[in-house]
Short mmCIF file of C-alpha atoms in Angstrom, two decimals:
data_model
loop_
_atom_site.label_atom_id
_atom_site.label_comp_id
_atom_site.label_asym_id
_atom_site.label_seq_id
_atom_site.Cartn_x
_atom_site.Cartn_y
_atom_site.Cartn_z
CA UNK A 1290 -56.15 -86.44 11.39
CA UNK A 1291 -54.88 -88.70 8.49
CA UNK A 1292 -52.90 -86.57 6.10
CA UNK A 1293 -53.67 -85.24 2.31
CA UNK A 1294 -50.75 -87.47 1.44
CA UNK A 1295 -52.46 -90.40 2.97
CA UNK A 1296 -55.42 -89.92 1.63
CA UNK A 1297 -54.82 -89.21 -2.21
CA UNK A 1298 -52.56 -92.64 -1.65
CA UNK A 1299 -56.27 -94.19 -1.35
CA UNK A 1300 -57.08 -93.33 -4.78
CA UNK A 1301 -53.84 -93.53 -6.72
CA UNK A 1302 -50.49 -94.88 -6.99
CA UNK A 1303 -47.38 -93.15 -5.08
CA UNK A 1304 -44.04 -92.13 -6.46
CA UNK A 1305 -41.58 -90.29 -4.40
CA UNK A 1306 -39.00 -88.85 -5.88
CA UNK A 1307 -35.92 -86.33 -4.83
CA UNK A 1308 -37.70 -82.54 -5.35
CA UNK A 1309 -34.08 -81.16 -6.35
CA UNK A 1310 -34.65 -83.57 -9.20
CA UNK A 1311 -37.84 -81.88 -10.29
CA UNK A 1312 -37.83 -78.16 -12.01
CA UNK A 1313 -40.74 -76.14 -13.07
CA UNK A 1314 -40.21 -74.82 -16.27
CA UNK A 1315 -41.54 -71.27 -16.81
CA UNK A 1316 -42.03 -70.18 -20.90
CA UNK A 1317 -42.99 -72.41 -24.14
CA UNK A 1318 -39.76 -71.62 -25.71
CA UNK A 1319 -37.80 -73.34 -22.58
CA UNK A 1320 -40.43 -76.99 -23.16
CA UNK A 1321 -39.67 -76.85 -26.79
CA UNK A 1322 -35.90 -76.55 -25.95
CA UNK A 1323 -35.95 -79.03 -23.28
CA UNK A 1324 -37.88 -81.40 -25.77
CA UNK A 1325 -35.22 -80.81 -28.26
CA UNK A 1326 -32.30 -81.48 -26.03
CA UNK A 1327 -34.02 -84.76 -24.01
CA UNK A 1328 -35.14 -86.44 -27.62
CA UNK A 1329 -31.57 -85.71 -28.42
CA UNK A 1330 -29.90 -87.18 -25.85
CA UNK A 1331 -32.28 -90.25 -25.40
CA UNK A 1332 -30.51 -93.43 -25.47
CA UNK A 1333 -32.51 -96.46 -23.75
CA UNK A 1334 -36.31 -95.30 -24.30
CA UNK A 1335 -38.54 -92.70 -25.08
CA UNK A 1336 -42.24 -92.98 -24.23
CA UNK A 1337 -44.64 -89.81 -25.93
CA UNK A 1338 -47.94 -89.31 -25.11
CA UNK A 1339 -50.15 -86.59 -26.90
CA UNK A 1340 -53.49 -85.50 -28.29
CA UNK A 1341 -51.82 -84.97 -31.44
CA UNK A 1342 -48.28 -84.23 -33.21
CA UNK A 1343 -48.11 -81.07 -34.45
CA UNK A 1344 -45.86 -80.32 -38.00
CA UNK A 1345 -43.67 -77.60 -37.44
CA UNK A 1346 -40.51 -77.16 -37.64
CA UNK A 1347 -39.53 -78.02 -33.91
CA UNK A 1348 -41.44 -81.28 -34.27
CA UNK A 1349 -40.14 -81.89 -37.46
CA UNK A 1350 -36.30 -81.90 -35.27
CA UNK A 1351 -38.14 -83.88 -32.36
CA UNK A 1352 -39.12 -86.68 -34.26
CA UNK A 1353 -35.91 -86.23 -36.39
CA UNK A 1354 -33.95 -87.07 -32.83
CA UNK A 1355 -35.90 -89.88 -32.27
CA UNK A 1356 -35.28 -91.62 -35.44
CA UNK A 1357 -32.07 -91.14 -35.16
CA UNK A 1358 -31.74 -92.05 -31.24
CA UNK A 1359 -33.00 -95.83 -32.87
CA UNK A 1360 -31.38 -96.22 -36.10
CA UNK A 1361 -28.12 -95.11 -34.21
CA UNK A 1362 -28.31 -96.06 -30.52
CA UNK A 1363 -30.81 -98.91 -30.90
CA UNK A 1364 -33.26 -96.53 -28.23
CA UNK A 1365 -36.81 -97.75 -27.61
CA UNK A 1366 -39.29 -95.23 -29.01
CA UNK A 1367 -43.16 -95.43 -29.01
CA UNK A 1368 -45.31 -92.86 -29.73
CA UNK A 1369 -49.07 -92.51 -28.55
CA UNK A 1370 -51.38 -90.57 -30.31
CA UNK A 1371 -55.54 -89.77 -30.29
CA UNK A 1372 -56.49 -91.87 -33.24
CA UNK A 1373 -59.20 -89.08 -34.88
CA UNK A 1374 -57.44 -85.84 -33.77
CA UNK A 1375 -53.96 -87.25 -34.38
CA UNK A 1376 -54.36 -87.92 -37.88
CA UNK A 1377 -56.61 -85.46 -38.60
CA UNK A 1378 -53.65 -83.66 -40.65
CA UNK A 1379 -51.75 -86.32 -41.70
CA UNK A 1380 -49.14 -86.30 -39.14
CA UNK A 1381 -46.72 -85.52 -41.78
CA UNK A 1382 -43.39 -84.73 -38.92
CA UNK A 1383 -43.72 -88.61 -37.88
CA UNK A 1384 -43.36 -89.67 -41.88
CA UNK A 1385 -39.18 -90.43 -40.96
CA UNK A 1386 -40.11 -91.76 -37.26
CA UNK A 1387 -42.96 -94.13 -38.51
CA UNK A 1388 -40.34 -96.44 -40.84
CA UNK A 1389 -38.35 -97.29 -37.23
CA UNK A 1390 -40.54 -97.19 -33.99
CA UNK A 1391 -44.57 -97.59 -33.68
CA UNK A 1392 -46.98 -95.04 -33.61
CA UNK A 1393 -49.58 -96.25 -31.87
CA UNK A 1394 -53.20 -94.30 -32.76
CA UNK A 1395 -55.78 -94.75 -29.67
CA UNK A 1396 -59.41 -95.13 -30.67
CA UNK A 1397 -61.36 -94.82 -26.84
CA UNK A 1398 -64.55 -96.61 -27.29
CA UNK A 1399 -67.69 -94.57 -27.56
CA UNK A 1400 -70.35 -96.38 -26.18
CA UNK A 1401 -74.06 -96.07 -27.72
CA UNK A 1402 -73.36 -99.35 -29.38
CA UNK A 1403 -71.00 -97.81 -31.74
CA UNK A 1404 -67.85 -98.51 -30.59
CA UNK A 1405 -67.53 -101.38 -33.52
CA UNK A 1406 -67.59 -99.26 -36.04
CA UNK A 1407 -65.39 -96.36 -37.52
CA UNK A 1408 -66.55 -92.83 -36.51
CA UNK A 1409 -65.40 -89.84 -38.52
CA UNK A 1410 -62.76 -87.60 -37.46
CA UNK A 1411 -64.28 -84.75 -36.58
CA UNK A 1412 -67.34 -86.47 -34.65
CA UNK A 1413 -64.88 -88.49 -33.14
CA UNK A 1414 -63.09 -86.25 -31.73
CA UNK A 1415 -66.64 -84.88 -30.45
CA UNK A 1416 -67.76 -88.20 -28.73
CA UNK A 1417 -64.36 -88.68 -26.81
CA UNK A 1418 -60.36 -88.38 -27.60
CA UNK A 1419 -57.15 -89.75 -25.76
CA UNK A 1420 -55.88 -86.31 -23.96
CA UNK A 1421 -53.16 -87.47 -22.08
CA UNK A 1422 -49.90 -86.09 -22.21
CA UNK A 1423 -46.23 -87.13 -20.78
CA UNK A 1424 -42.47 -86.61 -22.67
CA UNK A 1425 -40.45 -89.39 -21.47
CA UNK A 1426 -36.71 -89.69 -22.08
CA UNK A 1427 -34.83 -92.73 -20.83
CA UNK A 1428 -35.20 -91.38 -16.66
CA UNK A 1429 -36.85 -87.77 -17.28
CA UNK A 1430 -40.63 -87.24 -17.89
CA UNK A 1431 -41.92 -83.88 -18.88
CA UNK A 1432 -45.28 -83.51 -17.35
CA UNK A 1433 -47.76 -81.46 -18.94
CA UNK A 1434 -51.07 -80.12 -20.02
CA UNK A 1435 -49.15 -79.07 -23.65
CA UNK A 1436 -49.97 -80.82 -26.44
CA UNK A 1437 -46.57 -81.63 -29.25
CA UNK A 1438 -47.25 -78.94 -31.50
CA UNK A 1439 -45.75 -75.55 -32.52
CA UNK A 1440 -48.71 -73.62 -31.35
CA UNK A 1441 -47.43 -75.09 -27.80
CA UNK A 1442 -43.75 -73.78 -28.53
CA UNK A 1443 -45.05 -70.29 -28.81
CA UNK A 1444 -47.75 -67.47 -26.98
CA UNK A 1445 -49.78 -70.19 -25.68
CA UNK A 1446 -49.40 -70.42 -22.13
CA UNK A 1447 -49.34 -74.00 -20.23
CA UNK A 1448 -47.54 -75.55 -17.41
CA UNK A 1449 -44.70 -77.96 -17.80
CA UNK A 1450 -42.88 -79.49 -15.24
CA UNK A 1451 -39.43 -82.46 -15.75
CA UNK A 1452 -38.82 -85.03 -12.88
CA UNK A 1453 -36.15 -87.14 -13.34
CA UNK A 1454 -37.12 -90.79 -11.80
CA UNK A 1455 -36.42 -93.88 -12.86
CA UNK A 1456 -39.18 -95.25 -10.47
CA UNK A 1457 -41.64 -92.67 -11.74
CA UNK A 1458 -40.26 -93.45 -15.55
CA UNK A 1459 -40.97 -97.12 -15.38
CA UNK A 1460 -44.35 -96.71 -14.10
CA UNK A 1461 -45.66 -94.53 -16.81
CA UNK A 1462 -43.98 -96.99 -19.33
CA UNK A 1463 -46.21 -99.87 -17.74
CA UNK A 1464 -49.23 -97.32 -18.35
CA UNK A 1465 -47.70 -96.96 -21.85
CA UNK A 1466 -47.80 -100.45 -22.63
CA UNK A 1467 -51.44 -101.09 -21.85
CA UNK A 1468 -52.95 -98.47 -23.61
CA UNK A 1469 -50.57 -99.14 -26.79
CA UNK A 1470 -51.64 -102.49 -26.33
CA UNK A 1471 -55.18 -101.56 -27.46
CA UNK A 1472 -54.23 -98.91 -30.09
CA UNK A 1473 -53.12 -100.33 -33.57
CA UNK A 1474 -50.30 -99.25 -34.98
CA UNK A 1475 -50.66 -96.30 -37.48
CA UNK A 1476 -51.31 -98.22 -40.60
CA UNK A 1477 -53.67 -98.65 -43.02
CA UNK A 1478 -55.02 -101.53 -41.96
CA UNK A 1479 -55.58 -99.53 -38.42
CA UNK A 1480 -57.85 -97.00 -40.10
CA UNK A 1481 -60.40 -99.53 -40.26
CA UNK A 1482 -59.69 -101.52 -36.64
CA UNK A 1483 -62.39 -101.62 -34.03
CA UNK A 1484 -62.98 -102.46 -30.53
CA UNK A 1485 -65.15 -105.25 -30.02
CA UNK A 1486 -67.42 -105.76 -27.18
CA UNK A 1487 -65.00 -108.59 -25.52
CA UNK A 1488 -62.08 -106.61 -26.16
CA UNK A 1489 -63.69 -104.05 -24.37
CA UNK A 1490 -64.42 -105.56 -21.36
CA UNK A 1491 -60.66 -106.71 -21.24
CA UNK A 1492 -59.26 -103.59 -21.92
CA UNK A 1493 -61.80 -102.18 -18.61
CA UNK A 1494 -60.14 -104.90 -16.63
CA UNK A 1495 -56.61 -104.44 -17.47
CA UNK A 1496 -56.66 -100.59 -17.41
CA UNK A 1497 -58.55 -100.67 -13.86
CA UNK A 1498 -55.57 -102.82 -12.66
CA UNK A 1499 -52.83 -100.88 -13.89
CA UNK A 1500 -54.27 -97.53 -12.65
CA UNK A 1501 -55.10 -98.84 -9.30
CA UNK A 1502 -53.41 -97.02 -6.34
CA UNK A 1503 -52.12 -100.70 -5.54
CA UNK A 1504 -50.20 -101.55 -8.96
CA UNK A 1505 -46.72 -102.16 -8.02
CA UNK A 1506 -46.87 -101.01 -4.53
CA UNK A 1507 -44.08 -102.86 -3.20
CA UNK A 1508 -41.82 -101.77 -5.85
CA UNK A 1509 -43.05 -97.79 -5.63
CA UNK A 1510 -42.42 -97.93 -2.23
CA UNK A 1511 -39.09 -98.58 -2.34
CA UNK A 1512 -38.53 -94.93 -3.89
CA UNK A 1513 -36.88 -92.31 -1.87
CA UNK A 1514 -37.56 -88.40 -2.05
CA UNK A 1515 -39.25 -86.08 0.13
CA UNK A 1516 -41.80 -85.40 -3.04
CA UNK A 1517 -44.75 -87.77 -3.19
CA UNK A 1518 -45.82 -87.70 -7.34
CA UNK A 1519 -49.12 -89.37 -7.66
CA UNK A 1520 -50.52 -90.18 -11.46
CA UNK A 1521 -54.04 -89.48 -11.21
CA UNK A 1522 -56.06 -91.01 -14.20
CA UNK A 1523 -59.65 -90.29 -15.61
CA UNK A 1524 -61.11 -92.88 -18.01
CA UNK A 1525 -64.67 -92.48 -17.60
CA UNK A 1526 -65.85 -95.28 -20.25
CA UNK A 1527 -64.54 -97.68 -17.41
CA UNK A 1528 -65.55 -95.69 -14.64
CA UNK A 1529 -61.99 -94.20 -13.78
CA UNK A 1530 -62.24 -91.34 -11.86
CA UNK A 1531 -59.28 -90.41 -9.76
CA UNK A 1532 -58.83 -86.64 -10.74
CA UNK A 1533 -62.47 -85.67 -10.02
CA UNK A 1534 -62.39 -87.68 -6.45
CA UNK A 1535 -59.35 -85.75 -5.59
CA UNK A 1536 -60.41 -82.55 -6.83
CA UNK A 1537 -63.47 -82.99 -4.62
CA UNK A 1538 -61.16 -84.13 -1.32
CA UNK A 1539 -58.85 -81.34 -2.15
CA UNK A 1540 -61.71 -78.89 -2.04
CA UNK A 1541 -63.53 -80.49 1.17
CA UNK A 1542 -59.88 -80.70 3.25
CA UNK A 1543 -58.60 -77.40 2.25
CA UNK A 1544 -62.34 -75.28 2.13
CA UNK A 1545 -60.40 -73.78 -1.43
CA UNK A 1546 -58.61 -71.10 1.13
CA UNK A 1547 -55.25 -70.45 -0.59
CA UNK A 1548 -55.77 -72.47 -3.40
CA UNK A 1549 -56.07 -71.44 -7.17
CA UNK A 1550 -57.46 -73.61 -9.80
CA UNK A 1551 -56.83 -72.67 -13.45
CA UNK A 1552 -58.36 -74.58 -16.45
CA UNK A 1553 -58.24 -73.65 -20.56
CA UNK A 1554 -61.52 -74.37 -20.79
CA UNK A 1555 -63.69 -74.41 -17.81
CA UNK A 1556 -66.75 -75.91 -17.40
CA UNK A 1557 -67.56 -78.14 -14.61
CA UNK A 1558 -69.46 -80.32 -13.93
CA UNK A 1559 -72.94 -79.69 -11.85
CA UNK A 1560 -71.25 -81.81 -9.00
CA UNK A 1561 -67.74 -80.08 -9.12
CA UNK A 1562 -69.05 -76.56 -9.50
CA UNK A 1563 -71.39 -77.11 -5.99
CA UNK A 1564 -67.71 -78.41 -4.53
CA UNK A 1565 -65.46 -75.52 -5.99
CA UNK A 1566 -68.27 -72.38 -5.91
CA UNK A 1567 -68.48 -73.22 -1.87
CA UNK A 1568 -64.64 -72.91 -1.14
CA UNK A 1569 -62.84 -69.58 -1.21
CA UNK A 1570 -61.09 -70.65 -4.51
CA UNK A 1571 -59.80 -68.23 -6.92
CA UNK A 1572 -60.56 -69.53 -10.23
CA UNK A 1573 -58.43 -68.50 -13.33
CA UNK A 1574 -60.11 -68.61 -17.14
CA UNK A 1575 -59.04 -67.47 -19.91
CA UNK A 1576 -60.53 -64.13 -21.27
CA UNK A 1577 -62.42 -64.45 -24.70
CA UNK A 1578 -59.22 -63.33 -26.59
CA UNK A 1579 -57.15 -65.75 -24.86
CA UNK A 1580 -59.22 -68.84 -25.50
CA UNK A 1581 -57.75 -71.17 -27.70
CA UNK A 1582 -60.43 -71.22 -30.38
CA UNK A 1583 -60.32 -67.75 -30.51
CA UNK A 1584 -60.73 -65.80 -34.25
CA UNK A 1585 -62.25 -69.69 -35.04
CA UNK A 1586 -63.96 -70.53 -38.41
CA UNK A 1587 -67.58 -70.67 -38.15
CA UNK A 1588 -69.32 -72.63 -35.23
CA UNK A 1589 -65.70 -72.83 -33.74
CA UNK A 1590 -65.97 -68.84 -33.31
CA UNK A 1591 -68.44 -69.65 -31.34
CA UNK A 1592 -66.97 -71.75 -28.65
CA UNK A 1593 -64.84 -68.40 -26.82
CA UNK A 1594 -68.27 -66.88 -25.86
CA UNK A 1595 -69.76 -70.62 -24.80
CA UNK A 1596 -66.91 -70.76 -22.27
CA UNK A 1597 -67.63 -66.81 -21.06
CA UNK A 1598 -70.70 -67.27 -20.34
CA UNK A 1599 -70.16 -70.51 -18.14
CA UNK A 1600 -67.31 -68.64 -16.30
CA UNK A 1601 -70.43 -66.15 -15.74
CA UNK A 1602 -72.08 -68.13 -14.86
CA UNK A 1603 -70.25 -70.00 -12.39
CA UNK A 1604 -68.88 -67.08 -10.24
CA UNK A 1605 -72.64 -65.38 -10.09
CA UNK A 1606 -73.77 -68.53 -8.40
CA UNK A 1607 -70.94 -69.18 -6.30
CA UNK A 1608 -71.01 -67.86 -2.62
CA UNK A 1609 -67.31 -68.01 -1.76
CA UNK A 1610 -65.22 -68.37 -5.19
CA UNK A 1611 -63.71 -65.62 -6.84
CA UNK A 1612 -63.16 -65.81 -10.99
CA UNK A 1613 -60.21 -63.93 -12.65
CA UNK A 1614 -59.81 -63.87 -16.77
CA UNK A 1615 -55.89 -64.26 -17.41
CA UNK A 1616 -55.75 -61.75 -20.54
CA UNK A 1617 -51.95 -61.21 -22.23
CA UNK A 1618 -51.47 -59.41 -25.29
CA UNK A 1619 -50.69 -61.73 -27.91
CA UNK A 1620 -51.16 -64.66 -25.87
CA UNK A 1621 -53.68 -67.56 -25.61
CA UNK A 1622 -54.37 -69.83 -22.16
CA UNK A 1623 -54.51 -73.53 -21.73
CA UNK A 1624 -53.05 -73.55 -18.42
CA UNK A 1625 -54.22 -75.84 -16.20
CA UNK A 1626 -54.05 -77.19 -12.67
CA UNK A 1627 -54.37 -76.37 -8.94
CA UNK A 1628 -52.00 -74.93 -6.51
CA UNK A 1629 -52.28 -75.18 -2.66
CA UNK A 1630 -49.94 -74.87 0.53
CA UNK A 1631 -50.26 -78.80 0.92
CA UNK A 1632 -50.33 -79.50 -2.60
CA UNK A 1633 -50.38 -78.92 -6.86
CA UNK A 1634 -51.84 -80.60 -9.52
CA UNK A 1635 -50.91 -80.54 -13.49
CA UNK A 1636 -52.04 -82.60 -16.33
CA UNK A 1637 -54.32 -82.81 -19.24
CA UNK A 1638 -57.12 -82.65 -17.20
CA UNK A 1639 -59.15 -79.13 -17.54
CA UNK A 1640 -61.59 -79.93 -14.59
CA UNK A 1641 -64.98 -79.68 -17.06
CA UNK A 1642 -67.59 -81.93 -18.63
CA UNK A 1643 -65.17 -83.38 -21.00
CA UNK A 1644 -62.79 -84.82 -18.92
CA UNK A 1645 -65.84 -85.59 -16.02
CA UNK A 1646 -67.66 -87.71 -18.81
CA UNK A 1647 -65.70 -88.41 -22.06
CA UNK A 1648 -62.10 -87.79 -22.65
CA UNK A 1649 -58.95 -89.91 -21.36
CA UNK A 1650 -57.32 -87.89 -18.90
CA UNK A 1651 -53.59 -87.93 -16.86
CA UNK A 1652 -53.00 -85.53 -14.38
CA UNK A 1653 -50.19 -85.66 -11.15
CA UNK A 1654 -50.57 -84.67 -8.09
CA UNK A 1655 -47.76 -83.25 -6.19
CA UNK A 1656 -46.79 -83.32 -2.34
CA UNK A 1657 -43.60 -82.05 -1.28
CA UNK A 1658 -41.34 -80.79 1.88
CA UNK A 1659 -38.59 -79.42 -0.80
CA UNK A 1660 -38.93 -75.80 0.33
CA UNK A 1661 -36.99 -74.70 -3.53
CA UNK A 1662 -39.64 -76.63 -5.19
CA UNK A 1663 -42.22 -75.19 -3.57
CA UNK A 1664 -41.20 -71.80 -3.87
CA UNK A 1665 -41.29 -72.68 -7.43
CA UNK A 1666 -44.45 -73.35 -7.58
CA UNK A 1667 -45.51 -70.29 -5.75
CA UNK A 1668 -44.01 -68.03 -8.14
CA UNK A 1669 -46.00 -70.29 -11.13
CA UNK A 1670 -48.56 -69.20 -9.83
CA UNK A 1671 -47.47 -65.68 -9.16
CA UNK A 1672 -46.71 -65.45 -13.23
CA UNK A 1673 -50.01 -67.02 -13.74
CA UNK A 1674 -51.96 -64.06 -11.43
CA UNK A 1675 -50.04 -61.46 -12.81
CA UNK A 1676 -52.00 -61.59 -16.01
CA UNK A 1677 -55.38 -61.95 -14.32
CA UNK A 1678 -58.10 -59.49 -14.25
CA UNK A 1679 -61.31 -59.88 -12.74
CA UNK A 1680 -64.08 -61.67 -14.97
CA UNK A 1681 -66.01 -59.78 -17.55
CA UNK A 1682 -69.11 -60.94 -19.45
CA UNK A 1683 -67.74 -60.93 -22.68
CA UNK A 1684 -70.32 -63.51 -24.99
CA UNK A 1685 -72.39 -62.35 -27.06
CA UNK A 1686 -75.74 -62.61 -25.98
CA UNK A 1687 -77.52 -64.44 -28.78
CA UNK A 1688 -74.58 -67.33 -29.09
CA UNK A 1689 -76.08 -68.88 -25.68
CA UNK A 1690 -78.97 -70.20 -27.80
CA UNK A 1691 -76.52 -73.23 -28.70
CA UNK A 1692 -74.89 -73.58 -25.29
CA UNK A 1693 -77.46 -76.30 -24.36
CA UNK A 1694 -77.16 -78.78 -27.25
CA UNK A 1695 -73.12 -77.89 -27.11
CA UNK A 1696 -72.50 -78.04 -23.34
CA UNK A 1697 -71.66 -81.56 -23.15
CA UNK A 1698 -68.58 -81.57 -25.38
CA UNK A 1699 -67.41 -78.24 -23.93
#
């Protein structure tokens, strides 16, 4: 039988890397201290994906290091940013930062014939963002689902894992390049840039190539490590799908016995929730007072009970699948991932509509005989379960009238 390993190598690029060299970090306070010390210490490059960049205080110190990391050890920063949500507030932590290195704002296009022309913010962010994540420092990469922000840093629970890898660095600084290649520098001439319908067809060409399972094979290969990493990427304005066609393999090899599968915001697709509802899955949500737009303004107050009743949903039509609410005092969710005997995925991707049909996405798959690093996981997991309750029906009956004209963007 050809292995999982084998298989996800059909669908996207390899890495292996030492699993001593990887740790699982367990508590916001512990990324935001490992941000602070890696941003510190950086002395050759620093590569930052996010959604956004938040304005806090600990941000505020991050970007602090990295201006100083160039003005006094000549490091290479570049930061990469969702054009609409990241300058939705002004961005004011990366005022220092922006004088010395480029912040690069990505705009994805939107399709509908629109994609020439500026969309507003909010509708923007709507239509389709840039949601990957990754913290490089010169040979370290934080991989995560968190976004740079203070309300990361705090009760917000997520999953964040460091691998130090040179041959795992360079690669996601080759996936940096292209995308900062087609996002303008902040500016204010970028406000008004636009993709253009050539530009777009390059961009589909270039991105396919560099997110093939083939892009610098030879050279992967030549990594040692009894951990396969594999960056799985979903871009699905160029028909990228390599988190979805894994999620479905994982589910059809494994038959979802053993495995959990977490997600902020769940709500998949029609195709994935056939797949996941017939496996013996647990599925972990977060309860109404743990979702992230929880005690929202106006339609946003909205979107806990939208989510609730989709959970509902989803584990009164599934035959085998079992749906737990993870429900902490104090505490929101946007954990996400799966975790299986054979293998565990983290990333920005939260498995639903969004990130089947609009939303850049960068998740990693991980394969490993490192017996610490999977016990690691294991108890990741455990922490996650411990807060889990089975599913109530918590919406509120008359906010499903919107759920059709909203489930889309959910």
């Amino acid at each position: 039988m050809i292995t999982l390993q084998k298989l996800l190598g059909g669908i996207a690029a390899q890495v292996r890397v030492s699993g001593s060299a990887v740790q699982v970090l367990d508590s916001p306070s512990q990324f935001a201290d490992t941000l602070l010390e890696l941003s510190a210490s950086a002395s050759q490059r620093a590569r930052i994906s996010s959604l956004y960049f938040g304005s806090g205080d600990t941000e505020q110190r991050i970007a602090g290091n990295l201006a100083s990391s160039v003005t006094t050890r000549g490091c290479d920063v570049s930061v990469l940013l969702d054009h609409c949500r990241g300058l939705r507030n002004g961005a004011p932590a990366l005022s220092s930062l922006r004088m010395v290195a480029p912040i690069h704002m990505f705009r994805p296009p939107h399709g509908f014939k629109i994609h020439n022309y500026r969309v507003p913010s909010l509708l923007g962010e709507l239509l389709r963002v840039h949601h990957m994540k990754y913290y490089l420092f010169d040979d370290t990469v934080i991989l995560s689902g968190a976004n740079l922000s203070d309300l990361y840093f705090g009760p917000r629970q997520d999953r964040y894992i460091t691998v130090q890898s040179r041959e795992l660095c360079d690669y996601l600084c080759e996936v940096h390049r292209q995308f900062c290649f087609y996002a303008p520098v902040w500016s204010s001439n970028s406000l008004s840039w636009s993709w253009k319908k050539d530009l777009v067809k390059e961009a589909a060409q270039t991105t396919r190539t560099v997110t093939s399972c083939n892009f610098q094979k030879s050279k992967l290969q030549m990594a040692k490590g009894d951990t396969s990493v594999f960056p799985m990427f979903q871009i699905p304005f160029y028909n990228i799908r390599q988190i979805d066609e894994a999620l479905e393999l994982i589910c059809l090899r494994t038959g979802g016995k053993d495995m959990t599968l977490a997600s902020g915001y769940f709500n998949p697709s029609s195709r994935l929730s056939e797949k996941l509802g017939g496996t013996e899955a647990t599925v972990v949500v977060p309860s109404s007072s743990a979702n992230g737009f929880h005690g929202g303004r106006g339609v946003k107050g909205f979107v806990p009970d939208w989510y609730n009743s989709i959970a509902v949903k989803f584990d009164q039509s599934s035959s085998k699948a079992t749906v737990l609410q993870y429900e902490r005092d104090g505490w929101s969710f946007h954990g996400k991932g799966l975790w299986h005997n054979d293998v565990n995925i983290l990333g920005s991707s939260n498995f639903n509509r969004r990130a089947t049909a609009r939303d850049n996405e960068l998740s990693f798959a991980l394969i490993t005989e490192n017996e610490n690093l999977k016990t690691a996981l294991e108890n990741e997991r455990d922490r996650l379960l411990f807060y889990s309750t089975p599913l109530r029906r918590e919406y509120r009956t008359f906010v499903k009238i919107g759920l059709p004209l909203m489930s889309s963007v959910l």
